[in-house]
């Protein structure tokens, strides 16, 4: 039965019983009141009249006042006839009294009247007894009925008192405890309410919910575990070292390759602070130190490679640090939760690069001697010792000379580059005069400038301080700027050279009026082998890269400003000596 119905039924019956009890009690009280009132009204008054008539009768010979009192009481008795036989007796008293009045000395009449009055008293006293008995009966049955209804009320109230709080309170307490258990992730919690009432339905709904939560929890957990294992296996099987750090730089995971190159046992690596590990391990320190450097670098900066000695050989790695951020459920802002350090093994590329550099160095070095001997032979041919040359032969010779010059330039650049790549730049840094560098460079490009009828405008400030520079290499850079400017300038145009003092030293600037450089390529032209698409293919794309290496190796800076169609300005700055 539903709790609602139970409550309605219990309280309803209790209400009805209380109502019945009240009605019964009120009914009996009313009946008793009626009975008492009747006794008083009907019989007590008659007895009183009789007594007054007795007294008046005794005094009837003493004066008319006693007769009047008798009559008065008789009159009142006449209007208070209530019992059977009372009317006849009253009439008899009236008849006898009339006879007495006619003959006051009749001795018979007072006797008769006394008998009548006695009769009247007897009738009323009997009536009083009968009514009293009836009232007692009423009281008796009132007691029985009230006691019966009261007991039923008491029993119902007691049942409700004993059962109701428990019936409602216990399931609510159990439900509260179970909800608390579910909140604590104890999804095996169940409610065991039997019956088909509201609590039974509640229990079945609750159990269904707990079952689903348990299923969801179990399935999710196992799924997550499988996924975790899969990802761990993937990371472990990667051939590149991977290290995962949390937001406090604690090592979360490290795959086998990472363990191999760091040389630290997995147990000593996982869960440890990378900062503490860095104190003992050079590689970890390099990872952390370089990382800061990396973040500071611009996007275009070359990623420095790490040289690591592991597995009895030298390996080269390129490091990439990926910051991991998530947006937590229900939140909007991204939260930093850690980093993944990826090391890309570039050893095979490095080995190929070394091989290439060595090859280029060897070839260009080997080529230098035959080219020099070609040049020498050309000079001999030119010097008429070997006989006169006709015009055609002279032309052929000058083109051979041009080609051998270019060949010499290219082999020189390649040799320089291989020196740069192997880190073998030999700098002879000393205090050098900027004017001397300028003169050296201008002299070297005299011929091509003249050929193109270009006007060279030199603006060099007076009394420039000497700079810390390798005279030859710096002049080489300036020559490279000037040859480029000549190459990309129209005939009869101007090339400006400016030497200006700066805070640190001296700035050398070469400005042409050529086609300029597209902003897309401005940062790339200093890369090795890079040539702006569509530009003259005669070069190697190495000139500016070597210039950058030379200037930076001397502690200077290099750059370009250019607008398409407005010419270009290449500059470098060297510190004063
Ligand atoms: P290259 O040997 O090809 O000249 P560089 O490294 O000296 O190699 O130059 C790289 C590229 O930069 C060139 O291919 C050219 O497109 C561009 N460049 C260099 N100097 C100038 C300039 N003064 N005006 C326009 N473009 C230039």
XYZ file of C-alpha atoms and ligand atoms in Angstrom:
604
model
C 0.000 0.000 0.000
C 1.267 3.501 -0.801
C 2.484 5.615 2.090
C 0.099 8.352 1.030
C -2.848 5.933 1.237
C -1.571 4.513 4.526
C -1.322 7.958 6.024
C -4.692 9.003 4.690
C -6.279 5.826 5.981
C -4.658 5.983 9.439
C -5.257 9.655 10.005
C -8.731 9.447 8.399
C -9.859 6.616 10.692
C -8.359 8.450 13.670
C -10.228 11.578 12.676
C -13.504 9.654 12.269
C -13.027 7.939 15.609
C -12.349 11.246 17.364
C -15.444 12.648 15.654
C -17.505 9.633 16.758
C -16.091 9.956 20.276
C -17.071 13.612 20.407
C -20.567 12.938 18.993
C -21.171 10.039 21.392
C -19.905 12.002 24.394
C -21.917 15.065 23.410
C -25.043 12.897 22.788
C -24.811 11.213 26.169
C -24.087 14.423 28.004
C -27.118 15.951 26.299
C -29.336 12.988 27.285
C -28.132 13.184 30.891
C -28.775 16.888 30.956
C -32.318 16.309 29.632
C -32.959 13.652 32.261
C -31.744 15.824 35.138
C -33.680 18.761 33.829
C -36.839 16.626 33.579
C -36.468 15.437 37.168
C -36.075 18.998 38.331
C -38.782 20.420 36.128
C -41.378 17.634 36.343
C -41.002 15.990 39.712
C -39.096 18.193 42.086
C -41.550 21.057 41.486
C -44.575 18.771 42.057
C -43.016 17.570 45.337
C -42.498 21.171 46.325
C -46.143 22.059 45.499
C -47.334 19.016 47.466
C -45.265 20.029 50.496
C -46.645 23.616 50.295
C -50.202 22.270 49.948
C -49.647 20.009 53.007
C -48.551 22.990 55.064
C -51.372 25.209 53.798
C -53.904 22.466 54.541
C -52.693 22.320 58.152
C -53.190 26.041 58.496
C -56.485 26.281 56.607
C -58.464 27.076 59.774
C -56.159 29.888 60.722
C -57.218 32.308 57.947
C -57.975 32.762 54.307
C -54.301 33.297 53.456
C -53.553 29.571 53.862
C -56.383 28.739 51.453
C -54.986 31.155 48.924
C -51.509 29.522 49.193
C -53.107 26.095 48.719
C -54.954 27.259 45.645
C -51.917 28.912 44.224
C -49.833 25.717 44.557
C -52.696 23.621 43.219
C -52.889 25.857 40.208
C -49.199 25.508 39.551
C -49.440 21.720 39.989
C -52.203 21.627 37.408
C -49.872 23.126 34.856
C -47.060 20.685 35.805
C -48.814 17.353 35.203
C -46.116 15.106 33.700
C -46.562 11.593 35.015
C -49.128 8.980 34.246
C -51.990 9.139 36.847
C -50.778 12.530 38.074
C -53.647 14.353 36.298
C -56.386 12.249 37.971
C -54.793 12.672 41.399
C -54.509 16.444 40.847
C -58.180 16.592 39.792
C -59.077 14.551 42.878
C -57.186 17.036 45.080
C -59.013 19.917 43.392
C -62.381 18.172 43.883
C -61.680 17.422 47.516
C -60.371 20.916 48.090
C -63.565 22.409 46.605
C -65.605 20.254 48.973
C -63.406 21.424 51.886
C -63.858 25.011 50.912
C -67.671 24.591 51.018
C -67.491 22.995 54.393
C -64.406 23.876 56.306
C -65.515 21.867 59.289
C -65.878 18.644 57.370
C -63.266 16.444 59.050
C -63.234 13.955 56.176
C -61.967 16.273 53.491
C -58.518 17.138 54.884
C -57.869 13.428 55.333
C -58.805 12.750 51.714
C -56.752 15.622 50.477
C -53.745 14.379 52.501
C -54.185 10.944 50.957
C -54.342 12.538 47.496
C -51.227 14.580 48.183
C -49.429 11.471 49.450
C -50.476 9.687 46.273
C -49.190 12.597 44.200
C -45.874 12.491 46.093
C -45.603 8.719 45.607
C -46.212 8.984 41.836
C -43.509 11.636 41.508
C -41.017 9.860 43.737
C -41.449 6.717 41.649
C -40.960 8.790 38.538
C -37.792 10.241 40.068
C -36.496 6.742 40.817
C -37.358 5.558 37.284
C -35.661 8.568 35.764
C -32.631 8.145 37.994
C -32.366 4.511 36.942
C -32.612 5.595 33.330
C -29.893 8.209 33.858
C -27.688 5.563 35.415
C -28.300 3.353 32.367
C -27.365 6.241 30.115
C -24.185 6.868 32.103
C -23.368 3.171 31.898
C -23.778 2.921 28.164
C -22.031 6.312 27.720
C -19.098 4.917 29.651
C -19.015 1.784 27.514
C -19.258 3.638 24.226
C -16.815 6.374 25.103
C -14.333 3.871 26.498
C -14.681 1.723 23.367
C -14.229 4.597 20.930
C -11.444 6.066 23.087
C -9.602 2.726 23.089
C -9.889 2.434 19.311
C -8.633 6.019 18.965
C -5.806 5.274 21.366
C -4.845 2.111 19.513
C -4.856 3.840 16.138
C -2.898 6.804 17.512
C -0.433 4.432 19.184
C 0.030 2.469 15.949
C 0.649 5.694 14.058
C 2.986 6.955 16.774
C 5.006 3.759 16.783
C 5.076 3.085 13.057
C 4.801 6.404 11.247
C 8.127 8.055 12.226
C 10.014 4.851 11.490
C 8.095 4.190 8.288
C 8.965 7.597 6.863
C 12.228 8.402 8.655
C 14.115 5.104 8.218
C 13.972 4.946 4.422
C 14.932 8.635 4.215
C 17.934 7.968 6.475
C 18.946 4.937 4.398
C 18.517 6.945 1.208
C 20.691 9.759 2.568
C 23.426 7.281 3.526
C 23.297 5.623 0.111
C 23.462 8.947 -1.734
C 26.494 9.839 0.385
C 28.097 6.493 -0.555
C 27.468 7.157 -4.253
C 28.977 10.629 -3.873
C 32.076 8.898 -2.494
C 32.193 6.807 -5.689
C 30.980 3.635 -3.947
C 28.827 2.668 -6.898
C 28.133 -0.856 -5.494
C 25.748 0.717 -2.930
C 22.098 -0.471 -3.229
C 18.820 0.276 -1.427
C 16.736 -2.681 -0.156
C 13.213 -1.359 0.380
C 10.637 -4.100 -0.135
C 7.028 -3.263 -0.838
C 5.264 -1.388 -3.527
C 5.026 1.980 -1.847
C 6.776 5.184 -2.864
C 9.969 4.102 -1.115
C 9.938 0.832 -3.063
C 9.756 2.810 -6.323
C 12.441 5.174 -5.060
C 14.699 2.232 -4.192
C 14.276 0.661 -7.595
C 15.055 3.984 -9.378
C 18.042 4.567 -7.110
C 19.377 1.050 -7.727
C 19.031 1.490 -11.486
C 20.970 4.754 -11.278
C 23.714 3.170 -9.118
C 23.943 0.212 -11.500
C 24.364 2.508 -14.508
C 26.953 4.600 -12.697
C 28.838 1.446 -11.746
C 28.731 0.199 -15.319
C 29.818 3.599 -16.664
C 32.594 3.840 -14.108
C 33.872 0.328 -14.797
C 33.688 0.626 -18.558
C 35.346 4.062 -18.525
C 38.100 3.011 -16.218
C 38.987 -0.070 -18.214
C 38.757 1.887 -21.440
C 40.991 4.610 -20.061
C 43.445 1.982 -18.827
C 43.549 0.341 -22.252
C 44.042 3.746 -23.902
C 46.772 4.617 -21.390
C 48.570 1.336 -22.093
C 48.215 1.883 -25.826
C 49.694 5.385 -25.619
C 52.485 4.151 -23.351
C 53.276 1.379 -25.826
C 53.233 3.889 -28.701
C 55.565 6.272 -26.915
C 57.845 3.419 -25.871
C 58.057 2.100 -29.412
C 58.989 5.452 -30.858
C 62.568 5.541 -32.111
C 62.974 9.108 -30.978
C 63.450 10.001 -27.305
C 60.334 11.507 -25.671
C 60.144 12.921 -22.155
C 56.959 14.215 -20.531
C 57.031 16.781 -17.727
C 54.196 18.044 -15.579
C 53.602 21.702 -14.775
C 56.144 21.536 -11.945
C 58.792 19.983 -14.204
C 58.361 16.566 -12.634
C 59.100 13.722 -15.073
C 55.822 11.976 -15.928
C 57.085 9.567 -18.543
C 60.188 8.829 -20.571
C 60.375 6.239 -23.320
C 63.124 3.637 -23.705
C 65.115 5.810 -26.117
C 65.027 8.723 -23.672
C 66.183 6.436 -20.854
C 68.990 5.157 -23.075
C 70.370 8.575 -23.985
C 70.072 10.082 -20.505
C 71.706 7.063 -18.920
C 69.413 7.291 -15.888
C 67.394 4.262 -14.722
C 63.632 4.548 -15.232
C 63.001 4.290 -11.493
C 65.340 7.226 -10.886
C 63.735 9.248 -13.643
C 59.964 8.900 -13.211
C 58.351 11.153 -10.643
C 61.577 13.067 -10.055
C 62.018 16.779 -10.536
C 63.823 17.509 -13.815
C 65.441 20.517 -12.167
C 66.978 18.298 -9.468
C 68.016 15.700 -12.065
C 69.667 18.441 -14.093
C 72.072 19.048 -11.244
C 73.652 15.646 -11.854
C 72.868 15.011 -15.497
C 74.376 17.204 -18.180
C 71.884 16.229 -20.834
C 68.842 17.039 -18.703
C 70.519 20.341 -17.823
C 71.088 21.014 -21.514
C 67.438 20.242 -22.197
C 66.245 22.664 -19.549
C 68.832 25.353 -20.254
C 68.369 25.214 -23.963
C 64.664 25.238 -23.548
C 64.776 28.712 -22.029
C 66.985 29.847 -24.866
C 64.605 28.296 -27.330
C 61.572 30.090 -25.990
C 63.393 33.375 -26.280
C 64.278 32.713 -29.916
C 62.149 33.909 -32.738
C 60.222 31.476 -34.897
C 62.743 31.772 -37.681
C 65.740 31.020 -35.559
C 67.541 27.828 -36.381
C 67.026 25.092 -33.821
C 70.382 24.304 -32.243
C 71.259 20.634 -32.365
C 72.350 18.655 -29.317
C 75.387 16.422 -29.521
C 74.866 13.418 -27.259
C 77.238 10.560 -26.615
C 75.159 7.438 -26.144
C 75.457 3.776 -27.154
C 79.213 4.217 -27.786
C 78.655 6.739 -30.531
C 77.997 10.400 -31.016
C 74.476 11.292 -31.979
C 72.859 14.563 -32.923
C 69.379 15.522 -31.813
C 67.097 18.380 -32.589
C 65.015 19.310 -29.606
C 61.405 20.394 -29.714
C 59.445 21.399 -26.658
C 55.684 21.268 -26.869
C 53.747 23.097 -24.171
C 50.615 21.131 -23.256
C 47.541 23.131 -22.335
C 44.002 22.012 -21.705
C 40.692 23.737 -21.082
C 39.322 22.036 -17.931
C 35.693 20.869 -18.051
C 33.348 23.720 -17.326
C 36.069 26.342 -17.509
C 37.045 28.760 -20.213
C 40.640 29.595 -19.645
C 43.436 27.382 -20.885
C 45.506 25.736 -18.208
C 49.162 24.777 -18.616
C 49.585 21.143 -17.516
C 53.078 20.326 -18.621
C 55.498 19.849 -21.510
C 56.641 17.141 -23.847
C 60.273 17.196 -24.898
C 60.783 15.524 -28.266
C 64.274 14.795 -29.475
C 64.596 14.200 -33.194
C 67.569 12.073 -34.116
C 69.316 13.917 -36.932
C 72.559 11.947 -36.813
C 72.204 10.468 -40.363
C 71.556 13.948 -41.787
C 74.457 15.377 -39.852
C 76.707 12.596 -41.165
C 75.558 13.292 -44.725
C 76.082 16.997 -44.143
C 79.627 16.385 -42.924
C 80.304 14.183 -45.921
C 78.974 16.886 -48.248
C 80.965 19.612 -46.558
C 84.135 17.539 -46.708
C 83.496 16.705 -50.332
C 82.908 20.368 -51.222
C 85.977 21.414 -49.268
C 88.129 18.801 -50.979
C 86.794 19.516 -54.469
C 87.050 23.280 -54.146
C 90.505 22.990 -52.676
C 91.595 20.651 -55.480
C 90.062 22.962 -58.092
C 91.904 25.998 -56.830
C 95.315 24.825 -58.100
C 94.260 24.051 -61.713
C 92.270 27.301 -61.849
C 95.291 29.233 -60.594
C 97.453 27.569 -63.233
C 94.814 28.428 -65.920
C 95.009 32.035 -64.772
C 98.758 31.961 -64.874
C 98.768 30.480 -68.368
C 96.330 33.200 -69.433
C 98.670 35.865 -68.105
C 101.555 34.274 -70.030
C 99.452 34.250 -73.170
C 98.562 37.903 -72.603
C 102.166 38.975 -72.101
C 103.096 38.479 -75.812
C 105.995 36.175 -74.855
C 104.155 33.375 -76.436
C 103.515 35.312 -79.596
C 100.913 37.781 -80.877
C 97.253 37.026 -80.620
C 94.757 38.021 -83.229
C 91.497 39.777 -82.279
C 89.448 36.614 -82.259
C 91.949 34.846 -80.007
C 91.989 37.890 -77.689
C 88.204 37.728 -77.367
C 88.275 34.022 -76.622
C 90.968 34.621 -74.047
C 89.020 37.337 -72.258
C 85.965 35.095 -72.028
C 88.175 32.264 -70.645
C 89.512 34.787 -68.136
C 85.992 35.825 -67.090
C 84.958 32.206 -66.667
C 88.040 31.311 -64.679
C 87.449 34.358 -62.443
C 83.922 33.193 -61.799
C 85.147 29.684 -61.189
C 87.675 31.040 -58.708
C 84.971 33.084 -56.972
C 82.680 30.056 -56.712
C 85.396 27.731 -55.446
C 86.434 30.450 -52.961
C 82.863 30.773 -51.700
C 82.466 27.002 -51.437
C 85.692 26.745 -49.523
C 84.650 29.547 -47.203
C 81.304 27.879 -46.659
C 82.842 24.510 -45.857
C 85.089 26.284 -43.379
C 82.060 27.893 -41.815
C 80.170 24.600 -41.677
C 82.973 22.684 -40.086
C 83.475 25.535 -37.639
C 86.964 26.109 -38.987
C 86.760 29.833 -39.696
C 90.153 31.196 -38.912
C 89.749 34.791 -37.955
C 92.605 37.195 -37.696
C 90.870 39.841 -35.640
C 92.795 43.009 -35.091
C 92.239 46.695 -34.939
C 91.461 47.640 -38.543
C 90.775 50.975 -40.163
C 87.303 51.185 -41.723
C 88.776 53.366 -44.489
C 91.269 50.604 -45.357
C 88.459 48.027 -45.564
C 86.470 50.417 -47.741
C 89.394 51.063 -50.084
C 90.175 47.363 -50.400
C 86.579 46.570 -51.354
C 86.092 49.516 -53.721
C 89.301 48.634 -55.578
C 88.102 45.059 -56.013
C 84.825 46.035 -57.693
C 86.199 48.815 -59.840
C 86.024 46.918 -63.131
C 82.387 45.715 -62.978
C 81.292 49.174 -61.784
C 82.987 50.795 -64.705
C 81.588 48.226 -67.108
C 78.054 49.141 -66.044
C 78.884 52.869 -65.878
C 77.641 52.982 -62.319
C 78.433 55.986 -60.151
C 79.771 55.022 -56.732
C 78.845 57.596 -54.102
C 80.943 57.173 -50.957
C 79.946 58.977 -47.788
C 82.447 58.182 -45.097
C 82.499 60.330 -42.002
C 85.835 61.706 -40.914
C 87.839 60.252 -38.086
C 85.974 56.999 -37.736
C 87.352 54.810 -34.982
C 89.151 51.604 -35.897
C 87.082 48.444 -35.638
C 87.770 44.976 -34.263
C 87.793 42.987 -37.463
C 89.467 40.454 -39.670
C 90.386 42.848 -42.431
C 90.260 40.305 -45.252
C 86.941 38.672 -44.258
C 85.232 42.028 -43.608
C 86.391 43.339 -46.952
C 85.115 40.112 -48.510
C 81.649 40.841 -47.046
C 81.701 44.429 -48.320
C 82.821 43.196 -51.757
C 79.949 40.693 -51.716
C 77.476 43.518 -50.913
C 78.951 45.637 -53.708
C 79.012 42.866 -56.342
C 75.375 42.053 -55.501
C 74.482 45.751 -55.725
C 76.192 45.983 -59.120
C 74.519 42.783 -60.307
C 71.046 43.958 -59.354
C 71.476 47.606 -60.510
C 70.635 49.070 -63.893
C 73.406 50.566 -66.016
C 74.133 54.280 -65.364
C 72.625 54.096 -61.868
C 74.171 54.933 -58.513
C 75.481 52.859 -55.645
C 75.938 54.544 -52.269
C 78.401 53.466 -49.631
C 77.983 54.971 -46.168
C 80.293 54.603 -43.217
C 78.716 55.986 -40.068
C 79.716 55.850 -36.413
C 77.311 54.065 -34.079
C 77.139 53.569 -30.326
C 79.188 50.392 -30.483
C 81.366 51.012 -33.480
C 80.981 51.616 -37.200
C 78.154 50.800 -39.586
C 78.970 49.898 -43.197
C 76.022 50.337 -45.570
C 75.679 49.640 -49.289
C 72.593 51.066 -50.973
C 71.620 50.392 -54.573
C 68.777 51.638 -56.770
C 67.914 48.177 -58.069
C 64.686 46.199 -58.002
C 64.661 45.622 -54.240
C 63.695 42.470 -52.345
C 60.199 41.225 -51.585
C 59.445 41.281 -47.827
C 58.663 37.532 -47.980
C 62.301 36.731 -48.783
C 64.030 39.350 -46.630
C 64.788 36.995 -43.739
C 65.638 34.097 -46.005
C 68.313 35.658 -48.190
C 70.859 35.042 -45.424
C 70.138 31.283 -45.577
C 72.581 29.007 -47.368
C 71.930 28.362 -51.067
C 68.868 30.637 -51.043
C 68.243 32.750 -54.108
C 65.187 34.944 -54.597
C 63.039 33.177 -57.199
C 63.494 34.783 -60.613
C 66.835 36.424 -59.799
C 70.048 35.872 -61.744
C 71.119 32.259 -61.561
C 74.800 32.983 -61.957
C 75.413 33.116 -58.191
C 75.534 30.279 -55.676
C 73.199 31.688 -53.012
C 76.076 31.425 -50.575
C 77.443 35.006 -50.517
C 75.073 36.486 -47.918
C 75.122 33.304 -45.779
C 78.909 33.444 -45.608
C 78.762 37.209 -44.938
C 76.444 36.598 -42.002
C 78.734 33.920 -40.575
C 81.814 36.124 -41.008
C 80.243 39.183 -39.377
C 78.632 37.258 -36.527
C 81.880 35.367 -35.882
C 83.469 38.778 -35.372
C 80.735 39.755 -32.907
C 78.982 42.099 -35.313
C 75.473 42.252 -36.722
C 74.208 42.175 -40.288
C 70.927 43.127 -41.927
C 68.976 44.468 -44.848
C 66.277 47.047 -45.481
C 64.563 46.990 -48.798
C 61.379 47.937 -50.608
C 60.361 46.426 -53.886
C 61.267 48.855 -56.682
C 63.066 51.186 -54.251
C 66.456 49.458 -54.076
C 68.074 47.641 -51.166
C 70.350 48.649 -48.306
C 72.644 45.957 -46.913
C 74.564 46.831 -43.785
C 76.783 45.402 -41.098
C 78.039 46.845 -37.890
C 81.324 46.115 -36.145
C 82.440 47.070 -32.680
C 85.161 49.616 -32.374
C 88.565 48.417 -31.294
P 74.083 35.095 -54.951
O 75.380 34.435 -55.120
O 72.943 34.391 -55.610
O 74.103 36.549 -55.160
P 73.719 35.911 -52.277
O 73.671 35.144 -51.000
O 74.742 36.951 -52.381
O 73.803 34.868 -53.400
O 72.271 36.552 -52.457
C 71.114 35.827 -52.207
C 69.938 36.392 -52.982
O 69.634 37.672 -52.461
C 70.236 36.608 -54.433
O 69.805 35.468 -55.144
C 69.359 37.798 -54.788
O 68.108 37.346 -55.228
C 69.159 38.518 -53.497
N 69.954 39.771 -53.451
C 71.168 39.922 -52.874
N 71.595 41.207 -52.993
C 70.600 41.871 -53.643
C 70.414 43.242 -54.075
N 71.377 44.170 -53.847
N 69.273 43.574 -54.711
C 68.334 42.642 -54.967
N 68.448 41.328 -54.572
C 69.544 40.954 -53.922
